[in-house]
mmCIF file of C-alpha atoms in Angstrom:
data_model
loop_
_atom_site.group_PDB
_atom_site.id
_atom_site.type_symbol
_atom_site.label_atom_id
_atom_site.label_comp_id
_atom_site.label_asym_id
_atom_site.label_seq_id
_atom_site.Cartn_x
_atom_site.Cartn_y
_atom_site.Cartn_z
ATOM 1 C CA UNK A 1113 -16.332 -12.487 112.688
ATOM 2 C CA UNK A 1114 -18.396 -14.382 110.210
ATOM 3 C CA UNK A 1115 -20.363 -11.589 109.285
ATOM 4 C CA UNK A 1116 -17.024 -9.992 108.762
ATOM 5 C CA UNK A 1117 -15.553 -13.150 106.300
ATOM 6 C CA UNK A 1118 -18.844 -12.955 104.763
ATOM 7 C CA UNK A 1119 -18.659 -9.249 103.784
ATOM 8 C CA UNK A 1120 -14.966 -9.292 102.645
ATOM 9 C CA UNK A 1121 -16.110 -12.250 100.680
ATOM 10 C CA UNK A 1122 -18.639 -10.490 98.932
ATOM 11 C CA UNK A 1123 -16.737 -7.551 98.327
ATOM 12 C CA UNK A 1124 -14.041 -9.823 96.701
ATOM 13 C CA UNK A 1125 -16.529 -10.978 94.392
ATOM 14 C CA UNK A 1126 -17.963 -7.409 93.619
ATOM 15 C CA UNK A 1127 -15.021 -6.359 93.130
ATOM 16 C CA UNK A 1128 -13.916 -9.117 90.597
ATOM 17 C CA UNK A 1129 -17.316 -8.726 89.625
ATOM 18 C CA UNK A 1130 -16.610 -5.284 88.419
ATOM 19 C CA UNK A 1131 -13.138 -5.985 87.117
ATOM 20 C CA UNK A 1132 -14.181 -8.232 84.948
ATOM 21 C CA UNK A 1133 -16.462 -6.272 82.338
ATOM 22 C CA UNK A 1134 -13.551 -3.530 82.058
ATOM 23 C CA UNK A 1135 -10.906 -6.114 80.978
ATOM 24 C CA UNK A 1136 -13.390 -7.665 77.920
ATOM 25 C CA UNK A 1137 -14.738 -4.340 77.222
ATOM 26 C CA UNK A 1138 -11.259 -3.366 76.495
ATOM 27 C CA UNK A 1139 -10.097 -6.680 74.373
ATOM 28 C CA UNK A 1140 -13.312 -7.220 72.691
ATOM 29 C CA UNK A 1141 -13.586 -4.171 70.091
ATOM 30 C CA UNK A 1142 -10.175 -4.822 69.141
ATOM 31 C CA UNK A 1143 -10.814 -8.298 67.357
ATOM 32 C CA UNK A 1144 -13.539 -6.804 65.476
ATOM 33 C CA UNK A 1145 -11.938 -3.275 64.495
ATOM 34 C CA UNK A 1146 -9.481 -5.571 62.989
ATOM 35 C CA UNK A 1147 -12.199 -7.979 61.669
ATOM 36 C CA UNK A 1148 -13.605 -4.914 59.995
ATOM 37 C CA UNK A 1149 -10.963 -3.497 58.480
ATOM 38 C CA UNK A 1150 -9.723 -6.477 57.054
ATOM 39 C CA UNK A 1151 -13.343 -6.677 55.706
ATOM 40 C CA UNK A 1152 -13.288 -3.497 53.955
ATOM 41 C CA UNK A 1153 -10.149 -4.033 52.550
ATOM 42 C CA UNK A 1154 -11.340 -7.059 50.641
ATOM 43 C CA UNK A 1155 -14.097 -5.069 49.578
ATOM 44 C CA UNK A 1156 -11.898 -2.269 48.345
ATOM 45 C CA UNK A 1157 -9.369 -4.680 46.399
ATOM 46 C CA UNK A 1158 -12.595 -6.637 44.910
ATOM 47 C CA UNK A 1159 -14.003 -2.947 43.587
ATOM 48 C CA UNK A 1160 -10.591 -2.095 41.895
ATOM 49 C CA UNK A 1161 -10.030 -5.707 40.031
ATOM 50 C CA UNK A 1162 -13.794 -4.968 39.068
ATOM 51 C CA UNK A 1163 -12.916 -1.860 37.661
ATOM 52 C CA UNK A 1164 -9.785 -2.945 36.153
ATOM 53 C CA UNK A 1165 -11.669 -5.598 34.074
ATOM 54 C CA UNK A 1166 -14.366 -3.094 32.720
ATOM 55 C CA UNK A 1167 -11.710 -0.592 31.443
ATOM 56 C CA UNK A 1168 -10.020 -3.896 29.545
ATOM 57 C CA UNK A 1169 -12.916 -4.768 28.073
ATOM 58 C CA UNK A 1170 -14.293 -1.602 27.053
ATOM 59 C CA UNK A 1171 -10.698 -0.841 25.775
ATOM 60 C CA UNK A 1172 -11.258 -3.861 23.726
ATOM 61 C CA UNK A 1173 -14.360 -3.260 22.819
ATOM 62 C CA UNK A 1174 -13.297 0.445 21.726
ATOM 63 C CA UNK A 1175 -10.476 -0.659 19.415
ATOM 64 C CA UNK A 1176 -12.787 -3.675 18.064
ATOM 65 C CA UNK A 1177 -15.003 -1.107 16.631
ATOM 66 C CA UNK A 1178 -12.377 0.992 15.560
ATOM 67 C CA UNK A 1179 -10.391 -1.591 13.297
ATOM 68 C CA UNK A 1180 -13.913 -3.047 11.965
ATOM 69 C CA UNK A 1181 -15.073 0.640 11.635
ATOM 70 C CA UNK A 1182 -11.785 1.370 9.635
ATOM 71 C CA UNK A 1183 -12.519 -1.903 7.064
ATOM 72 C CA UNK A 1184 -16.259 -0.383 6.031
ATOM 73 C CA UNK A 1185 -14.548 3.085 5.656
ATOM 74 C CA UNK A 1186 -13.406 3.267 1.553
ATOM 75 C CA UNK A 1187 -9.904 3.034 0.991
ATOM 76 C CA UNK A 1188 -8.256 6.473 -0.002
ATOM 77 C CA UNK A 1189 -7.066 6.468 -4.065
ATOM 78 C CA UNK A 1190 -3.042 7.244 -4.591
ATOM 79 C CA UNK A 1191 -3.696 6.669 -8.041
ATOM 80 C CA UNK A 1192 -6.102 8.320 -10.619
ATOM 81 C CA UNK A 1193 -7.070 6.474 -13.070
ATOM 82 C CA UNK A 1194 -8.585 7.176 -16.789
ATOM 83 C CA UNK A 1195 -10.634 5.349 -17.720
ATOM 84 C CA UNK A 1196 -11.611 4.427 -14.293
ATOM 85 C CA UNK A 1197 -12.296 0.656 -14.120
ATOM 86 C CA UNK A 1198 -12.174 -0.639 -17.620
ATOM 87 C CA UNK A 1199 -9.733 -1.559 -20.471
ATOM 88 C CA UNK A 1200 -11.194 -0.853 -23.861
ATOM 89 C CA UNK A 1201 -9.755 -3.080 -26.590
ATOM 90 C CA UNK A 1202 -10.595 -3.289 -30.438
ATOM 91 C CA UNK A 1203 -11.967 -6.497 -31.032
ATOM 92 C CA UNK A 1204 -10.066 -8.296 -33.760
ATOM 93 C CA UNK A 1205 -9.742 -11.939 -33.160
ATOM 94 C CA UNK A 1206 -6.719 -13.752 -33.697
ATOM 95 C CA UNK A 1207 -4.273 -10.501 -33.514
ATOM 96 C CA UNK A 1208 -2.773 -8.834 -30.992
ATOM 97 C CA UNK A 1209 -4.277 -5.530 -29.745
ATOM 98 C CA UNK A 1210 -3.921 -2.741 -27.545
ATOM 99 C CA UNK A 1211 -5.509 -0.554 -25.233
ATOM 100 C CA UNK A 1212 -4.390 2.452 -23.082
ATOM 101 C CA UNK A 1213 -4.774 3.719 -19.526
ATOM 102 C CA UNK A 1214 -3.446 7.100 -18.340
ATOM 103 C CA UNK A 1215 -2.216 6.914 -14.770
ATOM 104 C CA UNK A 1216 -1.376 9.954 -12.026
ATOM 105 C CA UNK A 1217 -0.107 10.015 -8.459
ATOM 106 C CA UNK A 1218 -2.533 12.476 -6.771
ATOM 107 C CA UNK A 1219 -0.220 12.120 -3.208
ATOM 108 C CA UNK A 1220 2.331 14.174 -1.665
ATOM 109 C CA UNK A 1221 4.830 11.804 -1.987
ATOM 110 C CA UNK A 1222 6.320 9.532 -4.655
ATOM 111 C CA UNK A 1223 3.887 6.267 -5.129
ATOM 112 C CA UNK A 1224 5.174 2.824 -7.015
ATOM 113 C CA UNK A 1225 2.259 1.358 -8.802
ATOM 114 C CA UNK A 1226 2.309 -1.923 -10.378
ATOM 115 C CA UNK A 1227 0.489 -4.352 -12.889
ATOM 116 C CA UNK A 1228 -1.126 -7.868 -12.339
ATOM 117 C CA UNK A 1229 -3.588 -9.763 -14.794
ATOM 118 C CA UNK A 1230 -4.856 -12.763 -14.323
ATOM 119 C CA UNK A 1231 -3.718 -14.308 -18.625
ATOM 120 C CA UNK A 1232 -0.014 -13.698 -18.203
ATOM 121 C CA UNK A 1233 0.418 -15.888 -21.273
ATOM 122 C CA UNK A 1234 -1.357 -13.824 -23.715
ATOM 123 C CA UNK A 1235 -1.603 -10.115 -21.689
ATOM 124 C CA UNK A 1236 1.458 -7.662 -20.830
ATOM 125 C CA UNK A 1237 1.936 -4.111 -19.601
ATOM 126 C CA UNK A 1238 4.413 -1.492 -20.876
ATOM 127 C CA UNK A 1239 5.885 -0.386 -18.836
ATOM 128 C CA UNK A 1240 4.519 -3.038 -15.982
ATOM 129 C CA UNK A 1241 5.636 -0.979 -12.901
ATOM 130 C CA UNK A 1242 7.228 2.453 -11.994
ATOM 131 C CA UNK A 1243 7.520 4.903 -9.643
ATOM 132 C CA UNK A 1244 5.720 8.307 -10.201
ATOM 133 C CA UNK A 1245 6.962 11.566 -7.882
ATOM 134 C CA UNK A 1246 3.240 13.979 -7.067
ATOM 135 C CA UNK A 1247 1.544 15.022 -9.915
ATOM 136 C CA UNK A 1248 2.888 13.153 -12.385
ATOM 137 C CA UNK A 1249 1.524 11.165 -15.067
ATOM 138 C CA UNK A 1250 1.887 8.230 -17.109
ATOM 139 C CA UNK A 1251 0.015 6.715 -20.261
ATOM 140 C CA UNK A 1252 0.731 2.845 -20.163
ATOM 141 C CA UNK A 1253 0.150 0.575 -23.088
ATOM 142 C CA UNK A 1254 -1.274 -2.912 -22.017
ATOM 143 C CA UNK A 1255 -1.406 -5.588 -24.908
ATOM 144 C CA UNK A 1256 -3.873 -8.394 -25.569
ATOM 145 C CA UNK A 1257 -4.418 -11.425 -27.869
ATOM 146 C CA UNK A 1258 -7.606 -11.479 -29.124
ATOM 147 C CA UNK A 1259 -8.644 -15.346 -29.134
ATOM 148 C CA UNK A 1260 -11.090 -16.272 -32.166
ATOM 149 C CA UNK A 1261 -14.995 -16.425 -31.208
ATOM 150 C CA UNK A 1262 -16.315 -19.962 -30.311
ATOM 151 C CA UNK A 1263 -19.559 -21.356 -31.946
ATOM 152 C CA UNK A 1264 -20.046 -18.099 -34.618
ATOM 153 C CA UNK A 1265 -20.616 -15.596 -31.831
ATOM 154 C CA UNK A 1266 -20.732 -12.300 -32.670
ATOM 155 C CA UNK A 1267 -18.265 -9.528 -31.939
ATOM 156 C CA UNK A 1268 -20.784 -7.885 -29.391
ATOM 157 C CA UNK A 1269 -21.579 -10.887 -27.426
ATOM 158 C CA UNK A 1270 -17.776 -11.849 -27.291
ATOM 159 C CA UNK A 1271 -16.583 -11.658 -23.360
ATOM 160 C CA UNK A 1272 -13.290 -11.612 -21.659
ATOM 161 C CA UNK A 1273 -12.527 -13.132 -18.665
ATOM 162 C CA UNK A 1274 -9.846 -11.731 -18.318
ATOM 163 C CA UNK A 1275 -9.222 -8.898 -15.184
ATOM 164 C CA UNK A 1276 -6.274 -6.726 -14.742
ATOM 165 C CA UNK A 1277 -4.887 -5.341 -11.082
ATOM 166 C CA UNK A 1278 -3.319 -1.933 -10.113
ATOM 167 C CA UNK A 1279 -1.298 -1.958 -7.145
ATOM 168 C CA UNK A 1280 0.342 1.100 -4.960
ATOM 169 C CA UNK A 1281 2.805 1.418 -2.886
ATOM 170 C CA UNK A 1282 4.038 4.655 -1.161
ATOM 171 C CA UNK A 1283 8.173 5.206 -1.279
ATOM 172 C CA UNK A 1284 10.921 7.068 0.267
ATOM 173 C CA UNK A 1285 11.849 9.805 -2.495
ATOM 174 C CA UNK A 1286 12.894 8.930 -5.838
ATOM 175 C CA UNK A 1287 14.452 5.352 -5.789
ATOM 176 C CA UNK A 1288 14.794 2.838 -8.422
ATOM 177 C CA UNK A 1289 11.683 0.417 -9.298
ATOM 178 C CA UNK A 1290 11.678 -3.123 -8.732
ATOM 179 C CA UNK A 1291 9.064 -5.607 -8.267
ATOM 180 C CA UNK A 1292 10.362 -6.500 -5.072
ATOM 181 C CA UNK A 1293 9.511 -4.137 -3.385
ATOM 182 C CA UNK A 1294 5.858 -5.164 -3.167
ATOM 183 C CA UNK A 1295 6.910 -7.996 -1.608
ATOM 184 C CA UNK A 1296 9.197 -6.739 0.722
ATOM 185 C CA UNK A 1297 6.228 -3.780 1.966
ATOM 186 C CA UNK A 1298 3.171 -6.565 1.780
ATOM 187 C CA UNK A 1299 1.106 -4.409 4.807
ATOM 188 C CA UNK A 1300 1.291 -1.250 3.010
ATOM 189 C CA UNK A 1301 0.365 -2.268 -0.411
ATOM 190 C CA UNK A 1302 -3.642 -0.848 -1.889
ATOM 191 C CA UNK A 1303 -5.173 -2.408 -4.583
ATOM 192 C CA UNK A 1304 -6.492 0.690 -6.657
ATOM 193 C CA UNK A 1305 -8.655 -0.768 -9.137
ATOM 194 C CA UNK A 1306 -9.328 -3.639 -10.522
ATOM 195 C CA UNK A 1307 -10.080 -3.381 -14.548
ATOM 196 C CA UNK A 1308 -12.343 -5.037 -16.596
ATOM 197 C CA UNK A 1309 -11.452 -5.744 -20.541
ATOM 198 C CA UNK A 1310 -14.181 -4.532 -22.875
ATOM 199 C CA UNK A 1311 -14.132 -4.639 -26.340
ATOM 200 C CA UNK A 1312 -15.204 -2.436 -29.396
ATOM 201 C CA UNK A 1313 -16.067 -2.497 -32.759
ATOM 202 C CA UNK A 1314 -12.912 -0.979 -34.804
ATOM 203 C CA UNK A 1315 -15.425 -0.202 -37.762
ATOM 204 C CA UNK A 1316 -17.615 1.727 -35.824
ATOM 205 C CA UNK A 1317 -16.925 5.059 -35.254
ATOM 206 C CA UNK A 1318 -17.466 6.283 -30.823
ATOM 207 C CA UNK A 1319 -16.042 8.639 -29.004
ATOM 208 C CA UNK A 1320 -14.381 5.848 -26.459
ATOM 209 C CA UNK A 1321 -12.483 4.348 -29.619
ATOM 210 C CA UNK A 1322 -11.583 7.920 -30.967
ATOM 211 C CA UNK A 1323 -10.014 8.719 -27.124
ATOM 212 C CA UNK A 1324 -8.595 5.181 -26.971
ATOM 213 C CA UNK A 1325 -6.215 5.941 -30.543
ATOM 214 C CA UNK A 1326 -5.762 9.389 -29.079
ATOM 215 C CA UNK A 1327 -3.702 7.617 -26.229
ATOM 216 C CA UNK A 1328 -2.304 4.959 -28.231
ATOM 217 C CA UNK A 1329 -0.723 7.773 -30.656
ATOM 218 C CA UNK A 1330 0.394 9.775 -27.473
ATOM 219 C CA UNK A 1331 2.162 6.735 -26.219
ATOM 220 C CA UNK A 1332 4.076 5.638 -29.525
ATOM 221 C CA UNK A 1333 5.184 9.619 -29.700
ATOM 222 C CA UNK A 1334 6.554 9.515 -26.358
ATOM 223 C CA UNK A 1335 8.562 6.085 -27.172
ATOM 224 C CA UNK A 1336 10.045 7.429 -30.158
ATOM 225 C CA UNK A 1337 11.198 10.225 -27.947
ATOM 226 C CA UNK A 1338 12.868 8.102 -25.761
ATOM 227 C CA UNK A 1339 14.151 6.129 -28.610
ATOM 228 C CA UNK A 1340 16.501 9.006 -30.230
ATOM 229 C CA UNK A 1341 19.839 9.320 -29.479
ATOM 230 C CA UNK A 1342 21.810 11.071 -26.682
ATOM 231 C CA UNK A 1343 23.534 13.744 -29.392
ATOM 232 C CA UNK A 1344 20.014 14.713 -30.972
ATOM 233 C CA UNK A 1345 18.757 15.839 -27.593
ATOM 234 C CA UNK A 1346 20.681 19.093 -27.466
ATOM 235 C CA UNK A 1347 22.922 21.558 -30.074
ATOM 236 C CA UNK A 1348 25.789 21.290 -27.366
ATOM 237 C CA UNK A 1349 25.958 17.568 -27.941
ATOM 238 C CA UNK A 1350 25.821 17.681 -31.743
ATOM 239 C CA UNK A 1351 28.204 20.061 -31.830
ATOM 240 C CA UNK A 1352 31.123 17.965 -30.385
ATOM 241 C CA UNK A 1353 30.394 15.299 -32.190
ATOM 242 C CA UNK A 1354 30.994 16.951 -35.176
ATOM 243 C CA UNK A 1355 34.238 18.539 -34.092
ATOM 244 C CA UNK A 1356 35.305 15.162 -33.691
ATOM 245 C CA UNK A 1357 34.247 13.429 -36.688
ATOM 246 C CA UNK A 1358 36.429 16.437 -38.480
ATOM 247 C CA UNK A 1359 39.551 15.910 -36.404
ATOM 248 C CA UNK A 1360 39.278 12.213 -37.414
ATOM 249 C CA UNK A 1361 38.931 13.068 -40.899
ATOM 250 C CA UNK A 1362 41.865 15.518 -40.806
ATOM 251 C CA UNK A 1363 43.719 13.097 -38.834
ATOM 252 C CA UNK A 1364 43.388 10.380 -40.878
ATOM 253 C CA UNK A 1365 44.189 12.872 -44.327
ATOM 254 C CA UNK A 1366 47.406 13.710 -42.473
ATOM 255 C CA UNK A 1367 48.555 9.807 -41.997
ATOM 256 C CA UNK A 1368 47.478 8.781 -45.921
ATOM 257 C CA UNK A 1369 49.967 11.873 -47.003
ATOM 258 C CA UNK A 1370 52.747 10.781 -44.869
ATOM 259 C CA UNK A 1371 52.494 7.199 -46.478
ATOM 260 C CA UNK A 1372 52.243 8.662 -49.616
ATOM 261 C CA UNK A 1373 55.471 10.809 -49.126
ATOM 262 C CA UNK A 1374 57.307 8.236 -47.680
ATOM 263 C CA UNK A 1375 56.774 5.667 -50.583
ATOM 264 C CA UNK A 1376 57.753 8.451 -52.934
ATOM 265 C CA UNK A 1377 61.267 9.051 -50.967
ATOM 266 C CA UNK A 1378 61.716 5.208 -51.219
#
């Protein structure tokens, strides 16, 4: 009988024994599949905010070279200018001069352009803004008072300070010009040039003076022009105004005989 008890005993243990391992072998690689995957999943978020971040910053870094690549590039001209960058004016001190620029709109599409200097006082543009469709071109007239030389310098070693400014602006079709518009369109205005005033001898004979009255005489022609009357412009015009300067005249023959014929019946 004890060797019985014993036996059973031992098989109980055995047998829990070898229950045992089955029952952990079973819960154990549970916790650390889940462990794992957890793991992984950290790993796998951490490699996509990583990721994220480098595409930002190289985006960043892409459109930083862009915009700074974009300043050094030169500016594209809606203007063309003659002469380029300078103002030529006849030096005569204490008068008022003037000097010429011719100005076209080499765009597709209408461009405003306007005037700055820096003597407002004693410098003025004609016109000082307008609006040019493609192709066309303008000669502008921009005046100047010549200030008398300090301590007896001579005509050659007299220099201006003073600068002038072109401005553009593209517009919507033809419109009507007003200053305001720079204003109003700040981001999409180009400075075009900015001009420097040089001055030449009117007694001595160059080929920049002999262009320079060239302009000026091309410019006083073209005011004239504009100057004339509406009923000059065209034979249609004239003509009406003639018929009715008769009928007045007949009109007014026909009234002075009536008077006259009534005073005689009186």
């Amino acid at each position: 009988m004890e060797v019985e008890s014993e036996k059973s005993g031992s098989d109980a243990k055995v047998w829990s024994f070898c229950r045992m391992p089955f029952w952990q072998t079973t819960h154990t690689p549970s916790s650390s599949s889940s462990t794992s995957m957890s793991y992984m999943h950290n790993v796998h978020q951490q490699n996509q905010n990583t990721f994220q971040s480098v595409d930002r910053s190289s985006q960043l870094s892409s459109t930083t070279i862009s915009s700074v690549a974009k300043s050094l590039l030169p500016t594209k001209r809606r203007l063309r200018l003659d002469p380029p960058n300078k103002l030529y004016f006849p030096y005569e001190p204490g008068k008022q001069v003037r000097s010429a620029i011719t100005i076209k709109n080499t765009c597709k599409s209408h461009v405003a352009f306007k005037f700055q200097t820096t003597a407002p006082k004693s410098c003025y543009m004609r016109p000082p803004g307008g609006i040019l469709s493609p192709g066309e071109s303008i000669i502008a007239s921009v005046f100047k008072f010549v200030e008398p030389p300090e301590n007896n310098e001579k005509p050659i070693d007299q220099k201006s300070k003073v600068k002038f400014k072109i401005m553009s602006l593209k517009v919507q079709g033809e419109i009507d010009y007003v200053p305001e518009l720079f204003d109003e369109q700040r981001d999409q205005v180009a400075i075009e040039q900015i001009l420097r005033v040089i001055f030449l001898d009117p007694e001595r004979p160059s080929p920049v003076l002999d262009k320079l009255k060239r302009m000026l005489a091309e410019t006083d022609a073209a005011l004239e022009a504009r100057k004339k009357p509406l009923e000059e412009k065209g034979p249609r015009v004239a003509g009406e105004g003639l018929v009715i300067d008769e009928w007045k005249e007949r009109r007014e023959r026909y009234l002075a005989q009536q008077q006259v014929q009534g005073v005689d019946s009186v």
